[in-house]
XYZ file of C-alpha atoms in Angstrom:
73
model
C 0.000 0.000 0.000
C 3.072 2.255 0.109
C 2.015 3.827 3.411
C 5.321 5.656 3.990
C 4.493 7.780 0.937
C 1.201 8.761 2.609
C 3.130 10.414 5.463
C 1.090 8.852 8.268
C 0.909 11.129 11.312
C -0.342 8.643 13.925
C -0.498 4.858 13.928
C -2.259 2.992 16.732
C -0.928 -0.550 16.735
C -1.033 -3.539 19.086
C 1.902 -3.479 21.495
C 3.370 -6.719 20.149
C 4.056 -5.002 16.810
C 6.350 -2.626 18.687
C 8.180 -5.309 20.631
C 8.513 -8.093 18.066
C 7.827 -6.360 14.761
C 8.979 -2.779 15.203
C 10.991 -2.938 11.966
C 7.793 -3.800 10.082
C 6.039 -0.735 11.482
C 9.027 1.482 10.666
C 9.396 0.171 7.114
C 5.789 -0.356 6.069
C 3.940 2.428 7.909
C 6.628 4.931 8.997
C 4.340 6.977 11.262
C 5.424 10.266 12.817
C 3.877 9.166 16.142
C 3.164 5.620 17.235
C 0.677 4.612 19.913
C 0.810 1.144 21.459
C -2.485 -0.429 22.482
C -3.666 -3.840 23.715
C -1.063 -4.236 26.431
C -2.759 -7.126 28.191
C -3.242 -7.482 31.925
C -2.246 -4.720 34.326
C 0.309 -7.084 35.881
C 2.506 -7.008 32.791
C 1.710 -3.440 31.660
C 4.918 -1.919 33.050
C 7.052 -4.655 31.481
C 5.303 -4.194 28.151
C 5.702 -0.398 28.380
C 9.466 -0.824 28.918
C 9.711 -3.308 26.026
C 7.758 -1.050 23.669
C 9.794 2.026 24.555
C 13.065 0.103 24.259
C 12.197 -0.833 20.666
C 10.375 2.377 19.794
C 11.630 5.307 21.926
C 9.025 8.012 22.277
C 6.085 5.660 21.710
C 2.884 6.543 23.503
C 1.663 3.520 25.449
C -2.023 3.193 26.347
C -2.000 0.992 29.442
C -5.516 1.452 30.865
C -8.938 0.994 29.271
C -10.382 4.347 28.241
C -7.056 6.156 28.599
C -6.721 9.240 26.410
C -3.728 11.215 25.201
C -3.306 14.471 23.366
C -1.024 14.467 20.347
C 0.097 17.910 19.286
C 1.195 18.725 15.770
């Protein structure tokens, strides 16, 4: 789909794409901002947050149901 050419501003992706497949997201979507969702249980949320941010520094991680964030231009 040549998404990098579309200059995607924000991509909301399941957290496992940013821990195990971060190269795929970088190559095939290339978003300006990435938001990780679907972290799993609260028990492993901090571990998943660390793993996501290790592979994708600056990622926004949604850890709680209904959590909101503001993304400025």
